[in-house]
Short mmCIF file of C-alpha atoms in Angstrom, two decimals:
data_model
loop_
_atom_site.label_atom_id
_atom_site.label_comp_id
_atom_site.label_asym_id
_atom_site.label_seq_id
_atom_site.Cartn_x
_atom_site.Cartn_y
_atom_site.Cartn_z
CA MET E 1 24.44 101.53 160.17
CA LYS E 2 25.14 103.85 163.14
CA MET E 3 28.53 103.28 164.77
CA LEU E 4 29.89 104.84 167.89
CA PHE E 5 33.52 104.64 169.00
CA LEU E 6 33.77 105.12 172.68
CA VAL E 7 37.13 106.34 173.78
CA SER E 8 38.72 107.88 176.89
CA HIS E 9 40.61 110.57 174.80
CA LEU E 10 42.34 111.03 171.53
CA LYS E 11 45.79 111.82 172.73
CA SER E 12 48.81 110.51 170.75
CA GLY E 13 48.84 106.72 170.93
CA GLY E 14 48.40 103.58 168.86
CA SER E 15 44.75 102.87 169.71
CA GLU E 16 43.77 106.50 169.34
CA ARG E 17 45.41 106.57 165.78
CA THR E 18 43.45 103.34 164.91
CA VAL E 19 40.15 105.01 165.86
CA ALA E 20 41.13 108.08 163.71
CA TYR E 21 41.82 106.03 160.46
CA LEU E 22 38.91 103.51 161.12
CA SER E 23 36.30 106.19 161.75
CA SER E 24 37.32 107.94 158.61
CA TYR E 25 37.12 104.75 156.51
CA MET E 26 33.75 103.76 157.99
CA ALA E 27 32.32 107.25 157.44
CA GLN E 28 33.34 107.06 153.79
CA HIS E 29 31.87 103.57 153.32
CA GLY E 30 28.18 104.03 154.30
CA PHE E 31 28.47 104.07 158.21
CA ASP E 32 27.01 106.92 160.25
CA VAL E 33 30.02 107.38 162.52
CA THR E 34 30.43 109.21 165.91
CA ILE E 35 33.46 109.36 168.25
CA LEU E 36 32.46 109.90 171.85
CA SER E 37 35.52 111.01 173.81
CA LEU E 38 35.27 111.24 177.58
CA SER E 39 37.85 113.98 177.72
CA ASP E 40 38.62 116.95 175.50
CA ASP E 41 42.14 115.90 174.59
CA ILE E 42 42.46 115.64 170.80
CA PHE E 43 45.69 114.97 169.08
CA TYR E 44 44.69 113.34 165.79
CA ASP E 45 42.79 114.99 162.91
CA ILE E 46 39.28 113.50 162.56
CA ASN E 47 37.56 113.24 159.25
CA SER E 48 34.93 115.91 158.67
CA ASN E 49 32.31 113.35 157.90
CA VAL E 50 32.80 111.88 161.58
CA LYS E 51 30.83 113.55 164.43
CA LEU E 52 33.15 114.14 167.29
CA ILE E 53 31.51 114.61 170.82
CA THR E 54 33.58 115.42 173.90
CA LEU E 55 32.35 115.11 177.41
CA GLY E 56 35.10 117.20 179.01
CA ILE E 57 35.80 114.72 181.92
CA GLU E 58 39.50 114.34 182.66
CA SER E 59 40.80 110.97 183.57
CA ALA E 60 43.37 112.30 186.05
CA ALA E 61 42.15 113.15 189.54
CA ASN E 62 43.83 114.63 192.57
CA THR E 63 41.90 112.79 195.12
CA THR E 64 40.08 109.42 195.57
CA ILE E 65 36.75 111.28 195.81
CA ASN E 66 37.51 113.24 192.59
CA LYS E 67 38.38 109.96 190.88
CA TYR E 68 35.00 108.45 192.03
CA VAL E 69 33.09 111.49 191.08
CA ASN E 70 34.69 111.57 187.62
CA ALA E 71 33.86 107.89 187.16
CA VAL E 72 30.24 108.40 187.91
CA LYS E 73 30.14 111.40 185.54
CA ARG E 74 31.58 109.28 182.70
CA LYS E 75 29.10 106.48 183.30
CA LEU E 76 26.04 108.72 183.54
CA LYS E 77 26.92 110.98 180.55
CA THR E 78 27.97 108.09 178.38
CA LYS E 79 24.72 106.17 178.99
CA ALA E 80 22.73 109.32 178.48
CA TYR E 81 24.24 109.94 175.10
CA ILE E 82 23.86 106.34 173.90
CA LYS E 83 20.32 106.15 174.93
CA LYS E 84 19.69 109.43 173.08
CA SER E 85 21.69 108.59 169.88
CA HIS E 86 20.66 104.79 169.60
CA PRO E 87 23.80 103.45 167.83
CA ASP E 88 23.65 100.01 166.17
CA VAL E 89 27.12 99.23 167.41
CA VAL E 90 29.51 100.54 170.03
CA PHE E 91 33.22 99.97 169.59
CA CYS E 92 35.46 100.28 172.60
CA MET E 93 39.01 100.16 171.17
CA LEU E 94 40.36 99.91 174.74
CA PRO E 95 38.10 97.47 176.61
CA GLU E 96 38.15 99.28 179.79
CA THR E 97 35.88 102.05 178.50
CA ALA E 98 33.22 99.35 178.07
CA LYS E 99 32.73 99.25 181.83
CA TYR E 100 30.60 102.41 181.72
CA ILE E 101 28.01 100.75 179.41
CA LEU E 102 27.85 97.08 180.24
CA ASN E 103 24.47 97.22 182.11
CA LEU E 104 23.06 99.28 179.17
CA HIS E 105 24.40 96.79 176.72
CA LYS E 106 22.53 93.86 178.48
CA LYS E 107 19.29 95.33 177.22
CA GLY E 108 20.37 94.38 173.69
CA ASP E 109 19.78 97.66 171.96
CA PHE E 110 23.29 97.68 170.34
CA SER E 111 26.13 95.26 169.66
CA LEU E 112 29.30 95.80 171.61
CA ILE E 113 32.72 95.26 170.00
CA THR E 114 35.91 95.44 172.05
CA SER E 115 39.54 94.92 171.36
CA GLU E 116 42.82 93.83 172.90
CA ARG E 117 45.51 96.45 172.11
CA ASN E 118 48.50 95.14 174.21
CA ASN E 119 50.11 92.02 175.45
CA PRO E 120 47.50 90.62 177.85
CA ALA E 121 50.17 88.63 179.90
CA ILE E 122 51.57 91.90 181.47
CA ILE E 123 48.48 92.61 183.61
CA LYS E 124 49.05 91.05 187.05
CA ASP E 125 46.25 92.80 189.10
CA PRO E 126 43.52 90.22 189.63
CA LYS E 127 40.91 92.92 189.57
CA LEU E 128 41.99 94.19 186.24
CA ILE E 129 42.12 90.73 184.79
CA ALA E 130 38.66 89.92 186.15
CA LEU E 131 37.26 93.15 184.68
CA LYS E 132 38.80 92.56 181.15
CA ASN E 133 37.47 89.04 181.16
CA LYS E 134 34.01 90.13 182.14
CA ILE E 135 34.03 92.81 179.39
CA PHE E 136 35.12 90.30 176.76
CA GLU E 137 32.66 87.69 177.90
CA GLN E 138 29.86 90.16 177.58
CA SER E 139 31.08 91.62 174.17
CA ASP E 140 29.48 90.42 171.01
CA GLY E 141 32.87 90.50 169.25
CA ILE E 142 36.50 91.12 170.14
CA VAL E 143 39.31 92.14 167.93
CA PHE E 144 42.87 90.94 168.56
CA GLN E 145 46.03 92.18 166.82
CA THR E 146 47.88 88.85 166.97
CA GLU E 147 47.03 85.14 167.29
CA ARG E 148 49.40 84.99 170.36
CA ALA E 149 47.10 87.59 172.16
CA LYS E 150 43.99 85.75 171.15
CA GLU E 151 45.30 82.45 172.46
CA TYR E 152 45.90 83.93 175.86
CA TYR E 153 42.08 83.92 176.51
CA PRO E 154 39.59 81.03 177.11
CA GLN E 155 37.76 79.43 174.24
CA SER E 156 34.61 81.14 175.16
CA ILE E 157 36.25 84.40 174.11
CA GLN E 158 38.29 83.13 171.24
CA SER E 159 35.24 81.67 169.60
CA LYS E 160 33.52 85.03 168.96
CA SER E 161 36.79 86.97 168.11
CA ILE E 162 38.82 87.72 165.08
CA VAL E 163 42.54 88.65 164.50
CA ILE E 164 43.06 91.84 162.61
CA PRO E 165 46.53 93.44 162.66
CA ASN E 166 47.15 97.17 162.81
CA ALA E 167 47.23 99.27 159.54
CA VAL E 168 49.73 101.73 158.54
CA GLY E 169 47.30 104.59 159.20
CA ASN E 170 49.45 107.68 159.09
CA ASN E 171 48.97 109.44 155.86
CA LEU E 172 52.20 111.44 156.47
CA ILE E 173 54.17 108.49 155.43
CA TYR E 174 53.24 109.26 151.83
CA SER E 175 54.82 112.66 152.01
CA VAL E 176 58.27 111.25 152.77
CA PRO E 177 60.63 111.60 149.72
CA ARG E 178 63.11 109.07 148.73
CA ILE E 179 66.04 109.21 151.19
CA GLU E 180 69.22 109.79 149.11
CA LYS E 181 71.63 110.29 152.07
CA ARG E 182 70.96 109.25 155.71
CA GLU E 183 71.95 111.46 158.58
CA LYS E 184 74.09 110.28 161.41
CA LYS E 185 71.41 109.77 163.76
CA ILE E 186 69.17 107.08 165.39
CA SER E 187 65.53 107.54 165.93
CA ALA E 188 63.00 106.22 168.45
CA ILE E 189 59.29 107.13 168.77
CA GLY E 190 57.17 106.12 171.66
CA ARG E 191 55.77 107.02 175.18
CA LEU E 192 58.48 107.70 177.75
CA ASP E 193 57.57 104.88 180.18
CA ALA E 194 58.75 101.56 181.35
CA GLN E 195 57.09 99.54 178.51
CA LYS E 196 59.35 101.23 175.94
CA ASP E 197 62.53 100.30 177.97
CA TYR E 198 64.59 103.38 177.02
CA SER E 199 67.10 102.32 179.57
CA THR E 200 68.22 99.46 177.33
CA LEU E 201 68.35 101.80 174.29
CA LEU E 202 70.41 104.42 176.04
CA HIS E 203 72.88 101.84 177.22
CA ALA E 204 73.13 100.46 173.75
CA PHE E 205 73.56 103.96 172.27
CA ALA E 206 76.38 104.73 174.73
CA ASP E 207 78.18 101.72 173.27
CA VAL E 208 77.53 102.95 169.73
CA LEU E 209 78.91 106.28 170.57
CA LYS E 210 82.32 104.68 171.59
CA VAL E 211 82.57 103.59 167.88
CA HIS E 212 80.69 106.52 166.19
CA PRO E 213 80.93 109.48 168.44
CA ASP E 214 79.51 111.78 165.84
CA PHE E 215 75.94 110.13 165.88
CA ARG E 216 73.05 111.40 167.85
CA LEU E 217 69.84 109.77 169.15
CA GLU E 218 66.49 111.48 168.74
CA ILE E 219 63.61 110.39 170.92
CA PHE E 220 60.06 111.39 170.05
CA GLY E 221 57.46 111.13 172.81
CA GLU E 222 56.35 112.14 176.31
CA GLY E 223 55.48 110.21 179.39
CA PRO E 224 55.88 109.70 183.11
CA ASP E 225 59.46 108.54 182.88
CA ALA E 226 60.74 111.62 181.10
CA GLN E 227 62.97 112.89 183.94
CA LYS E 228 64.12 109.40 184.70
CA ILE E 229 65.20 108.92 181.17
CA ALA E 230 66.83 112.23 180.90
CA GLY E 231 68.69 111.58 184.09
CA LEU E 232 70.06 108.26 182.80
CA THR E 233 71.61 110.29 179.65
CA LYS E 234 73.69 112.24 182.31
CA GLU E 235 74.71 109.22 184.24
CA LEU E 236 75.98 107.54 180.93
CA ASP E 237 77.57 110.85 179.97
CA ILE E 238 75.70 110.96 176.62
CA GLU E 239 73.32 113.79 177.24
CA LYS E 240 74.96 115.93 174.62
CA SER E 241 74.21 113.28 171.91
CA VAL E 242 70.58 112.56 172.90
CA CYS E 243 67.84 114.98 171.92
CA PHE E 244 64.20 114.71 173.28
CA LYS E 245 61.78 115.88 170.55
CA GLY E 246 58.45 115.55 172.45
CA VAL E 247 55.22 114.53 170.86
CA GLN E 248 55.04 115.79 167.16
CA LYS E 249 52.62 114.83 164.49
CA ASP E 250 55.30 114.69 161.88
CA ALA E 251 57.70 112.64 163.96
CA ILE E 252 57.95 109.95 161.37
CA VAL E 253 58.71 112.50 158.67
CA GLN E 254 61.54 113.90 160.85
CA ALA E 255 62.78 110.33 161.53
CA ALA E 256 62.70 109.15 158.03
CA ASN E 257 66.30 110.05 157.08
CA SER E 258 67.83 108.45 160.11
CA ALA E 259 70.49 105.68 159.81
CA CYS E 260 68.05 103.33 161.57
CA PHE E 261 64.88 103.22 163.66
CA VAL E 262 64.93 101.37 167.11
CA LEU E 263 62.13 99.95 169.10
CA SER E 264 63.41 98.71 172.50
CA SER E 265 60.11 97.80 174.10
CA ALA E 266 59.70 95.19 176.75
CA PHE E 267 56.18 94.34 175.41
CA GLU E 268 53.87 95.58 172.68
CA GLY E 269 50.39 94.94 171.19
CA MET E 270 51.46 95.72 167.56
CA PRO E 271 53.62 98.81 167.51
CA ASN E 272 52.38 101.55 165.14
CA ALA E 273 55.71 103.46 165.35
CA LEU E 274 57.50 100.43 164.01
CA MET E 275 55.03 99.93 161.23
CA GLU E 276 55.34 103.58 160.15
CA ALA E 277 59.12 103.31 160.22
CA MET E 278 59.02 100.20 157.90
CA ALA E 279 56.55 101.95 155.74
CA VAL E 280 58.92 104.82 154.91
CA GLY E 281 61.84 102.45 154.25
CA LEU E 282 63.76 102.99 157.52
CA PRO E 283 66.22 100.30 158.36
CA CYS E 284 64.58 98.96 161.63
CA VAL E 285 65.99 97.26 164.75
CA SER E 286 63.49 96.02 167.26
CA THR E 287 63.37 93.79 170.39
CA ASP E 288 61.54 90.46 169.84
CA CYS E 289 59.05 91.39 172.46
CA PRO E 290 55.53 89.86 172.80
CA ASN E 291 53.59 90.74 170.79
CA GLY E 292 53.94 92.37 167.35
CA PRO E 293 57.52 92.84 166.23
CA SER E 294 58.04 89.19 165.07
CA GLU E 295 54.67 89.35 163.26
CA LEU E 296 56.20 92.26 161.32
CA ILE E 297 59.90 91.64 160.97
CA VAL E 298 61.60 88.56 159.44
CA ASP E 299 65.00 88.84 161.09
CA GLY E 300 67.83 89.72 158.70
CA LYS E 301 65.29 90.37 155.80
CA ASN E 302 63.31 93.47 156.42
CA GLY E 303 64.88 94.40 159.85
CA ILE E 304 66.81 92.91 162.83
CA LEU E 305 65.19 91.41 165.94
CA VAL E 306 67.14 91.35 169.24
CA PRO E 307 66.31 89.88 172.70
CA VAL E 308 64.44 92.00 175.15
CA GLY E 309 66.70 93.95 177.61
CA ASP E 310 69.89 92.95 175.91
CA SER E 311 71.84 96.21 175.31
CA ASP E 312 74.83 94.41 173.79
CA SER E 313 72.66 92.78 171.13
CA LEU E 314 70.91 95.99 170.52
CA SER E 315 74.01 98.05 170.09
CA ALA E 316 75.51 95.27 167.77
CA ALA E 317 72.38 95.51 165.62
CA ILE E 318 72.46 99.32 165.41
CA LEU E 319 76.22 99.20 164.48
CA ARG E 320 75.36 96.75 161.74
CA MET E 321 72.69 99.10 160.32
CA ILE E 322 75.21 101.98 160.54
CA GLU E 323 78.15 100.28 158.99
CA ASP E 324 76.73 97.83 156.52
CA THR E 325 74.73 100.38 154.47
CA ALA E 326 73.85 97.93 151.62
CA PHE E 327 72.27 95.50 154.15
CA ALA E 328 70.51 98.45 155.91
CA GLU E 329 69.06 99.82 152.65
CA SER E 330 67.95 96.31 151.54
CA CYS E 331 66.05 95.84 154.86
CA GLY E 332 64.38 99.22 154.49
CA GLN E 333 63.22 98.53 150.88
CA VAL E 334 61.78 95.06 151.79
CA ALA E 335 60.17 96.65 154.80
CA LYS E 336 58.09 98.90 152.66
CA ASP E 337 56.05 95.95 151.59
CA ILE E 338 54.07 96.63 154.74
CA LEU E 339 52.29 99.27 152.71
CA ASN E 340 50.58 96.46 150.80
CA THR E 341 50.16 93.92 153.60
CA HIS E 342 48.81 96.37 156.14
CA SER E 343 47.12 99.12 154.20
CA VAL E 344 44.27 100.95 155.76
CA LEU E 345 42.00 99.89 152.89
CA MET E 346 42.70 96.17 153.52
CA ILE E 347 42.62 96.21 157.44
CA ALA E 348 39.62 98.65 157.64
CA ASN E 349 37.72 96.50 155.21
CA GLN E 350 38.26 93.52 157.55
CA TYR E 351 36.88 95.49 160.48
CA ALA E 352 33.79 96.63 158.52
CA LYS E 353 32.97 93.10 157.55
CA TYR E 354 33.47 91.72 161.03
CA ILE E 355 31.28 94.41 162.45
CA LYS E 356 28.49 93.95 160.03
CA GLN E 357 28.65 90.18 160.69
CA LYS E 358 28.34 90.77 164.50
CA CYS E 359 25.45 93.22 164.05
CA LYS E 360 23.41 90.73 162.11
CA GLY E 361 22.37 88.90 165.18
CA ARG E 362 21.76 92.02 167.21
CA ARG E 363 18.61 91.92 169.44
CA LYS E 364 16.26 94.86 169.30
#
């Protein structure tokens, strides 16, 4: 079976990592796999058995005209490649990329699978909502990460969908040795933007420093709010205790010996960073945001859940992980069960079965 993953790019991100490990699994299990990337941005290592094609069209544009021209180029080049390569199935991990091929898909030459990778309730723009609903209605199958995300949509969409959670897809987690002694640091991994709500984390960490002034906070990631977040560290007078590490492939390895890992997000789909932190046995604190964390963490057993935007609760949870080391290590050890419940082998196999099922009724 010929399978094409259509992506905007392969920059650092959860959906892009999923494409990386899924394409590798599929290529090793009888699929003829191609990744078609609209831009040349490649962060993840791609299996040598996977054909990687880049179109060199950047998503960013300086003017409205350039934005329109780039959109036309993406549509024409994408359709031309698909017509030439004749895939059996096209998988758009982010549904927005499917807009370039909907008219082509109507001809029935391939099955179209799409996916919801975030909390659908956050989208407020009526045009974006209409576009996503149109794409899902025309898709042959849709993958949701959680039941809550699936239930957001009408029955016409739910009826042809499946819920498959993320897998722990970063092989670097297996290179992390057993942590004998944790450093006096807190770690966070994620894009520097409003979704991750670093403001709440920084306010919470400022309170932690009042009790433990020798701790530091390491933040891995880049994003549009980088200057704003850095500015807040100065306002809170904690800039000497906060280190911005940027995007690094081995971020989880560097973070593994932290006293705890913190996810302060306002919303999520199913957070890969949190899953990786759990997989290496890090004591984890997360906001109970929709969706994902409560599907992964049982509060008080394999981590701590706190309300969204509540810096007092977040600082209290961090302090508990720092000060009650027996509790923290117990949470970390139980969290490692995610290696069994969310393994690449198990999750990718669910994808493969679903894709084959959806392609059985494919029209030629």
